[in-house]
Amino acid sequence: MASSSEGGTASQDVDRSKLPVCIVCIGMAGSGKTTFMQRINSYLHTKHREAPRTIPPPYVMNLDPAVRSVPFESNIDIRDSVKYKEVMKQYNLGPNGAILTSLNLFSTKIDQIMGILEKRCLPQEEAATPSPKHILIDTPGQIEVFVWSASGNILLSAFASSFPTVIAYIIDTPRTLENTSTFMSNMLYAISILYKTRLPMILVFNKTDVKSEEQAVEWMRDFETFQAAVREEEEQQREGSGYMGSMLNSMSLVLEEFYNQLSVVGVSAMTGDGVEQFFISIEEKRQEFETEYRPEMEKTKRRGGESES
């Protein structure tokens, strides 16, 4: 992913192993994304209280302009600089249009945002307190407004140009496992986000206190198990030409390589189960960012510079 910000030059002079990792939480409305943000924020603050001198608290950003309140304290909040209702009124927009326009307005200040992030989050040799190891970023529940917009691309590119950046795609496990077509729809959403952002991704199967993620993982890892589930659903419905089943089976084969690129974690945002494993996966993806994604970004930037000259 090409960088759209000139930020990142400051971070190039720092030991990259000491840079904080940006965790960008993306998920459909109702997936429990904000509760998950609260849980991982609480987890890191608990770790900080246990070892205040060695484990710093996270740096938190809220990029959802339409949310009324969030159950965590944000260091940077889009609502402080862009008033969603005023945008809706001034530009005569609906809810989604106002969210998109708010993000567009916010992204025009990307240099200021990155300046604050680098000042607060880059390691400082003489700093009295250690710099954050994690930057938590909450995004709007309307996935398409963030992921497929120019402003979303600008923000993600800027983050990735300065810090290791990982996408956490939050999935509502009980709803996803209602049937094979719902599961496949979620996987297609995930693959589209992965290839649009070109950033390391972790699939976070949330709400495991209601339903375990084991069946979803089995469907991902074992094609025959998924195929059997599709056949069972077709037999129960006893209608249709079998076109849907054939399509689902074909798509699961196509996505086999995609599944291999993903880390999968089952988490309960309500109870905290799986959060520790999530942060283990984050460290793995941080390494993946440095070895696979960052070199590709640098190549893209160099090609862009050569074409301009």
Tab-separated table of C-alpha atoms in Angstrom:
chain	number	residue	atom	x	y	z
A	1	MET	CA	0.000	0.000	0.000
A	2	ALA	CA	1.520	3.276	-1.016
A	3	SER	CA	1.925	5.892	1.657
A	4	SER	CA	-0.036	9.085	1.247
A	5	SER	CA	1.702	10.867	4.084
A	6	GLU	CA	5.188	12.256	4.404
A	7	GLY	CA	5.079	11.030	7.973
A	8	GLY	CA	7.194	8.029	8.756
A	9	THR	CA	10.550	9.720	8.280
A	10	ALA	CA	10.879	10.195	12.031
A	11	SER	CA	10.178	6.520	12.693
A	12	GLN	CA	12.881	5.442	10.221
A	13	ASP	CA	15.557	6.738	12.621
A	14	VAL	CA	14.244	4.625	15.518
A	15	ASP	CA	14.835	0.961	16.352
A	16	ARG	CA	11.750	-0.500	14.665
A	17	SER	CA	11.455	-3.271	17.254
A	18	LYS	CA	10.612	-0.541	19.777
A	19	LEU	CA	7.873	1.060	17.675
A	20	PRO	CA	4.282	0.645	18.887
A	21	VAL	CA	1.975	-1.448	16.714
A	22	CYS	CA	-1.239	0.099	15.360
A	23	ILE	CA	-4.220	-2.208	15.887
A	24	VAL	CA	-7.039	-1.076	13.588
A	25	CYS	CA	-10.321	-2.644	14.726
A	26	ILE	CA	-12.785	-3.162	11.873
A	27	GLY	CA	-16.106	-4.965	12.126
A	28	MET	CA	-19.719	-4.888	11.026
A	29	ALA	CA	-22.313	-3.173	13.182
A	30	GLY	CA	-23.286	-5.573	15.963
A	31	SER	CA	-20.053	-7.582	15.847
A	32	GLY	CA	-19.045	-6.329	19.303
A	33	LYS	CA	-16.207	-4.195	17.940
A	34	THR	CA	-16.487	-1.372	20.478
A	35	THR	CA	-16.815	-3.839	23.377
A	36	PHE	CA	-13.736	-5.613	22.033
A	37	MET	CA	-11.886	-2.280	21.936
A	38	GLN	CA	-12.876	-1.703	25.554
A	39	ARG	CA	-11.663	-5.181	26.526
A	40	ILE	CA	-8.207	-4.943	24.925
A	41	ASN	CA	-7.809	-1.401	26.275
A	42	SER	CA	-8.713	-2.637	29.768
A	43	TYR	CA	-6.330	-5.595	29.413
A	44	LEU	CA	-3.396	-3.341	28.544
A	45	HIS	CA	-4.215	-0.919	31.365
A	46	THR	CA	-4.289	-3.854	33.801
A	47	LYS	CA	-0.856	-4.937	32.569
A	48	HIS	CA	0.343	-1.352	33.068
A	49	ARG	CA	-0.896	-1.304	36.678
A	50	GLU	CA	0.899	-4.581	37.351
A	51	ALA	CA	4.204	-3.258	35.937
A	52	PRO	CA	3.917	0.533	35.541
A	53	ARG	CA	7.625	1.105	34.836
A	54	THR	CA	7.944	-1.434	32.034
A	55	ILE	CA	4.483	-1.703	30.453
A	56	PRO	CA	2.988	1.619	29.312
A	57	PRO	CA	-0.741	2.174	28.736
A	58	PRO	CA	-1.950	2.104	25.107
A	59	TYR	CA	-2.584	5.167	22.970
A	60	VAL	CA	-6.232	5.185	21.842
A	61	MET	CA	-7.939	6.739	18.812
A	62	ASN	CA	-11.648	6.903	17.997
A	63	LEU	CA	-12.438	7.380	14.289
A	64	ASP	CA	-16.216	6.908	14.550
A	65	PRO	CA	-17.776	10.390	14.320
A	66	ALA	CA	-21.355	9.176	14.837
A	67	VAL	CA	-20.938	7.242	18.092
A	68	ARG	CA	-22.656	8.940	21.032
A	69	SER	CA	-20.324	7.602	23.683
A	70	VAL	CA	-17.491	5.104	23.900
A	71	PRO	CA	-16.698	2.966	26.968
A	72	PHE	CA	-13.023	3.935	26.915
A	73	GLU	CA	-11.023	7.140	27.060
A	74	SER	CA	-9.565	8.272	23.714
A	75	ASN	CA	-6.337	10.228	23.350
A	76	ILE	CA	-7.444	11.348	19.876
A	77	ASP	CA	-11.157	11.510	19.099
A	78	ILE	CA	-12.551	12.527	15.701
A	79	ARG	CA	-15.562	13.988	17.511
A	80	ASP	CA	-13.365	16.676	19.048
A	81	SER	CA	-12.608	18.197	15.648
A	82	VAL	CA	-15.592	17.188	13.485
A	83	LYS	CA	-19.215	17.503	14.585
A	84	TYR	CA	-21.171	14.739	12.871
A	85	LYS	CA	-24.638	16.311	13.266
A	86	GLU	CA	-23.385	19.675	12.028
A	87	VAL	CA	-21.889	17.979	8.959
A	88	MET	CA	-25.211	16.232	8.297
A	89	LYS	CA	-27.103	19.502	8.581
A	90	GLN	CA	-24.625	21.703	6.708
A	91	TYR	CA	-24.212	19.392	3.713
A	92	ASN	CA	-27.771	17.977	3.754
A	93	LEU	CA	-26.532	14.400	4.116
A	94	GLY	CA	-27.854	11.104	5.423
A	95	PRO	CA	-26.101	9.128	8.197
A	96	ASN	CA	-23.581	7.280	6.012
A	97	GLY	CA	-22.811	10.318	3.877
A	98	ALA	CA	-22.182	12.371	7.004
A	99	ILE	CA	-19.809	9.730	8.409
A	100	LEU	CA	-17.891	9.660	5.115
A	101	THR	CA	-17.711	13.458	4.922
A	102	SER	CA	-16.589	13.646	8.569
A	103	LEU	CA	-13.764	11.203	7.813
A	104	ASN	CA	-12.829	13.224	4.721
A	105	LEU	CA	-12.627	16.410	6.798
A	106	PHE	CA	-10.616	14.646	9.497
A	107	SER	CA	-8.165	13.170	6.960
A	108	THR	CA	-7.295	16.678	5.720
A	109	LYS	CA	-5.525	17.077	9.074
A	110	ILE	CA	-3.437	13.934	8.618
A	111	ASP	CA	-0.127	15.775	9.015
A	112	GLN	CA	-1.230	17.139	12.397
A	113	ILE	CA	-2.556	13.726	13.473
A	114	MET	CA	0.671	11.955	12.548
A	115	GLY	CA	2.682	14.706	14.209
A	116	ILE	CA	0.829	14.074	17.478
A	117	LEU	CA	1.164	10.288	17.142
A	118	GLU	CA	4.887	10.457	16.464
A	119	LYS	CA	5.449	12.915	19.312
A	120	ARG	CA	3.493	10.797	21.800
A	121	CYS	CA	4.283	7.281	20.606
A	122	LEU	CA	7.802	7.193	19.168
A	123	PRO	CA	10.409	6.000	21.707
A	124	GLN	CA	12.232	8.899	23.387
A	125	GLU	CA	15.660	8.270	24.887
A	126	GLU	CA	15.284	10.741	27.769
A	127	ALA	CA	11.549	10.283	28.367
A	128	ALA	CA	10.472	9.891	32.000
A	129	THR	CA	7.891	7.236	31.046
A	130	PRO	CA	8.134	4.548	28.324
A	131	SER	CA	6.301	5.193	25.054
A	132	PRO	CA	3.155	3.175	24.242
A	133	LYS	CA	3.595	-0.268	22.728
A	134	HIS	CA	0.118	-0.329	21.203
A	135	ILE	CA	-2.010	2.226	19.354
A	136	LEU	CA	-5.655	1.104	19.430
A	137	ILE	CA	-7.870	2.505	16.666
A	138	ASP	CA	-11.657	2.169	16.615
A	139	THR	CA	-13.418	2.662	13.264
A	140	PRO	CA	-17.054	3.201	12.164
A	141	GLY	CA	-19.364	0.165	12.147
A	142	GLN	CA	-20.160	0.985	8.517
A	143	ILE	CA	-17.163	-0.922	7.153
A	144	GLU	CA	-17.455	0.283	3.567
A	145	VAL	CA	-17.389	3.939	4.643
A	146	PHE	CA	-13.930	3.467	6.130
A	147	VAL	CA	-12.264	0.699	4.124
A	148	TRP	CA	-13.355	1.698	0.611
A	149	SER	CA	-13.149	5.472	0.988
A	150	ALA	CA	-10.279	7.759	0.016
A	151	SER	CA	-10.086	9.084	3.587
A	152	GLY	CA	-9.824	5.573	5.029
A	153	ASN	CA	-7.022	4.795	2.594
A	154	ILE	CA	-5.206	8.019	3.523
A	155	LEU	CA	-5.442	7.264	7.255
A	156	LEU	CA	-4.350	3.618	6.947
A	157	SER	CA	-1.485	4.544	4.619
A	158	ALA	CA	-0.296	7.192	7.050
A	159	PHE	CA	-0.395	4.816	10.022
A	160	ALA	CA	1.474	2.120	8.096
A	161	SER	CA	4.111	4.572	6.883
A	162	SER	CA	5.136	5.332	10.484
A	163	PHE	CA	4.194	2.269	12.536
A	164	PRO	CA	3.700	-1.486	12.101
A	165	THR	CA	-0.039	-1.757	11.404
A	166	VAL	CA	-2.361	-4.744	11.795
A	167	ILE	CA	-6.058	-5.097	10.921
A	168	ALA	CA	-8.220	-6.842	13.531
A	169	TYR	CA	-11.400	-7.927	11.717
A	170	ILE	CA	-14.063	-8.560	14.363
A	171	ILE	CA	-16.669	-11.227	13.534
A	172	ASP	CA	-19.929	-12.015	15.328
A	173	THR	CA	-19.351	-15.762	15.815
A	174	PRO	CA	-22.946	-16.889	16.609
A	175	ARG	CA	-24.371	-14.997	13.615
A	176	THR	CA	-21.596	-16.172	11.272
A	177	LEU	CA	-22.260	-19.812	12.096
A	178	GLU	CA	-26.016	-19.577	11.463
A	179	ASN	CA	-25.404	-21.154	8.046
A	180	THR	CA	-22.644	-21.702	5.512
A	181	SER	CA	-23.689	-18.792	3.274
A	182	THR	CA	-23.450	-16.307	6.171
A	183	PHE	CA	-20.022	-17.701	7.019
A	184	MET	CA	-18.885	-17.357	3.404
A	185	SER	CA	-20.203	-13.779	3.229
A	186	ASN	CA	-18.029	-12.865	6.210
A	187	MET	CA	-15.008	-14.526	4.662
A	188	LEU	CA	-15.528	-12.605	1.421
A	189	TYR	CA	-15.747	-9.368	3.398
A	190	ALA	CA	-12.503	-10.284	5.146
A	191	ILE	CA	-10.675	-11.114	1.920
A	192	SER	CA	-11.814	-7.879	0.287
A	193	ILE	CA	-10.495	-5.880	3.270
A	194	LEU	CA	-7.216	-7.805	3.257
A	195	TYR	CA	-6.532	-7.114	-0.402
A	196	LYS	CA	-7.807	-3.527	-0.270
A	197	THR	CA	-5.627	-2.530	2.702
A	198	ARG	CA	-2.738	-4.924	1.950
A	199	LEU	CA	-1.996	-5.092	5.662
A	200	PRO	CA	-1.576	-8.099	7.989
A	201	MET	CA	-4.940	-9.268	9.321
A	202	ILE	CA	-6.212	-11.224	12.298
A	203	LEU	CA	-9.697	-12.726	12.202
A	204	VAL	CA	-11.172	-12.189	15.664
A	205	PHE	CA	-14.140	-14.497	16.235
A	206	ASN	CA	-15.903	-12.569	18.991
A	207	LYS	CA	-18.665	-13.639	21.424
A	208	THR	CA	-17.154	-17.066	22.097
A	209	ASP	CA	-18.935	-16.992	25.459
A	210	VAL	CA	-22.122	-17.517	23.405
A	211	LYS	CA	-20.730	-19.881	20.742
A	212	SER	CA	-17.238	-21.309	20.283
A	213	GLU	CA	-15.206	-20.426	17.206
A	214	GLU	CA	-14.162	-24.081	16.723
A	215	GLN	CA	-16.707	-24.791	13.984
A	216	ALA	CA	-15.682	-21.695	12.015
A	217	VAL	CA	-12.000	-22.639	12.268
A	218	GLU	CA	-12.818	-26.185	11.155
A	219	TRP	CA	-14.727	-24.859	8.141
A	220	MET	CA	-11.701	-22.747	7.234
A	221	ARG	CA	-9.081	-25.469	7.677
A	222	ASP	CA	-10.970	-28.515	6.382
A	223	PHE	CA	-12.710	-28.203	3.019
A	224	GLU	CA	-14.496	-31.543	3.368
A	225	THR	CA	-16.099	-30.505	6.675
A	226	PHE	CA	-17.430	-27.332	5.079
A	227	GLN	CA	-18.658	-29.316	2.063
A	228	ALA	CA	-20.510	-31.708	4.369
A	229	ALA	CA	-22.171	-28.754	6.146
A	230	VAL	CA	-23.320	-27.347	2.786
A	231	ARG	CA	-24.812	-30.733	1.779
A	232	GLU	CA	-26.598	-31.038	5.120
A	233	GLU	CA	-28.180	-27.605	4.718
A	234	GLU	CA	-29.337	-28.443	1.186
A	235	GLU	CA	-30.941	-31.678	2.381
A	236	GLN	CA	-32.761	-29.847	5.169
A	237	GLN	CA	-34.078	-27.175	2.804
A	238	ARG	CA	-35.031	-29.682	0.073
A	239	GLU	CA	-35.427	-26.930	-2.480
A	240	GLY	CA	-33.448	-25.072	-5.119
A	241	SER	CA	-31.237	-26.412	-7.863
A	242	GLY	CA	-28.129	-26.799	-5.748
A	243	TYR	CA	-26.559	-23.747	-7.396
A	244	MET	CA	-25.847	-22.090	-4.036
A	245	GLY	CA	-24.169	-25.206	-2.657
A	246	SER	CA	-22.028	-25.572	-5.761
A	247	MET	CA	-20.991	-21.923	-5.548
A	248	LEU	CA	-20.126	-22.152	-1.840
A	249	ASN	CA	-18.014	-25.248	-2.404
A	250	SER	CA	-16.164	-23.628	-5.311
A	251	MET	CA	-15.517	-20.470	-3.325
A	252	SER	CA	-14.189	-22.378	-0.322
A	253	LEU	CA	-11.606	-24.013	-2.616
A	254	VAL	CA	-10.643	-20.633	-4.061
A	255	LEU	CA	-10.246	-19.139	-0.570
A	256	GLU	CA	-8.040	-21.959	0.730
A	257	GLU	CA	-4.850	-19.958	0.092
A	258	PHE	CA	-6.439	-16.888	1.673
A	259	TYR	CA	-7.208	-18.825	4.855
A	260	ASN	CA	-3.562	-19.853	5.143
A	261	GLN	CA	-2.487	-16.202	5.321
A	262	LEU	CA	-4.686	-15.402	8.304
A	263	SER	CA	-4.274	-15.694	12.027
A	264	VAL	CA	-7.509	-16.730	13.726
A	265	VAL	CA	-8.316	-16.015	17.363
A	266	GLY	CA	-11.441	-16.769	19.371
A	267	VAL	CA	-12.237	-14.022	21.871
A	268	SER	CA	-15.004	-13.116	24.267
A	269	ALA	CA	-15.087	-9.354	24.668
A	270	MET	CA	-17.475	-9.877	27.591
A	271	THR	CA	-15.323	-12.261	29.670
A	272	GLY	CA	-11.842	-11.519	28.314
A	273	ASP	CA	-11.166	-15.098	27.201
A	274	GLY	CA	-8.694	-15.228	24.315
A	275	VAL	CA	-7.375	-11.662	24.700
A	276	GLU	CA	-3.898	-12.839	25.699
A	277	GLN	CA	-3.731	-15.077	22.606
A	278	PHE	CA	-4.875	-12.100	20.525
A	279	PHE	CA	-1.839	-10.075	21.632
A	280	ILE	CA	0.451	-13.030	20.916
A	281	SER	CA	-0.955	-13.022	17.361
A	282	ILE	CA	-0.431	-9.250	17.178
A	283	GLU	CA	3.295	-9.714	17.823
A	284	GLU	CA	3.451	-12.374	15.108
A	285	LYS	CA	1.725	-10.026	12.663
A	286	ARG	CA	4.078	-7.213	13.665
A	287	GLN	CA	6.966	-9.375	12.462
A	288	GLU	CA	5.029	-10.228	9.301
A	289	PHE	CA	4.504	-6.511	8.653
A	290	GLU	CA	8.244	-5.840	8.917
A	291	THR	CA	9.379	-8.776	6.789
A	292	GLU	CA	6.662	-8.874	4.111
A	293	TYR	CA	4.495	-5.773	4.024
A	294	ARG	CA	6.956	-2.980	4.775
A	295	PRO	CA	9.444	-3.936	2.006
A	296	GLU	CA	6.568	-3.972	-0.487
A	297	MET	CA	5.443	-0.523	0.709
A	298	GLU	CA	8.973	0.811	0.273
A	299	LYS	CA	9.097	-0.562	-3.285
A	300	THR	CA	5.773	1.119	-4.097
A	301	LYS	CA	7.016	4.438	-2.694
A	302	ARG	CA	10.228	4.228	-4.727
A	303	ARG	CA	8.287	3.432	-7.903
A	304	GLY	CA	6.037	6.413	-7.205
A	305	GLY	CA	9.037	8.694	-6.723
A	306	GLU	CA	10.681	7.467	-9.922
A	307	SER	CA	7.502	8.007	-11.979
A	308	GLU	CA	7.141	11.566	-10.631
A	309	SER	CA	10.750	12.391	-11.543
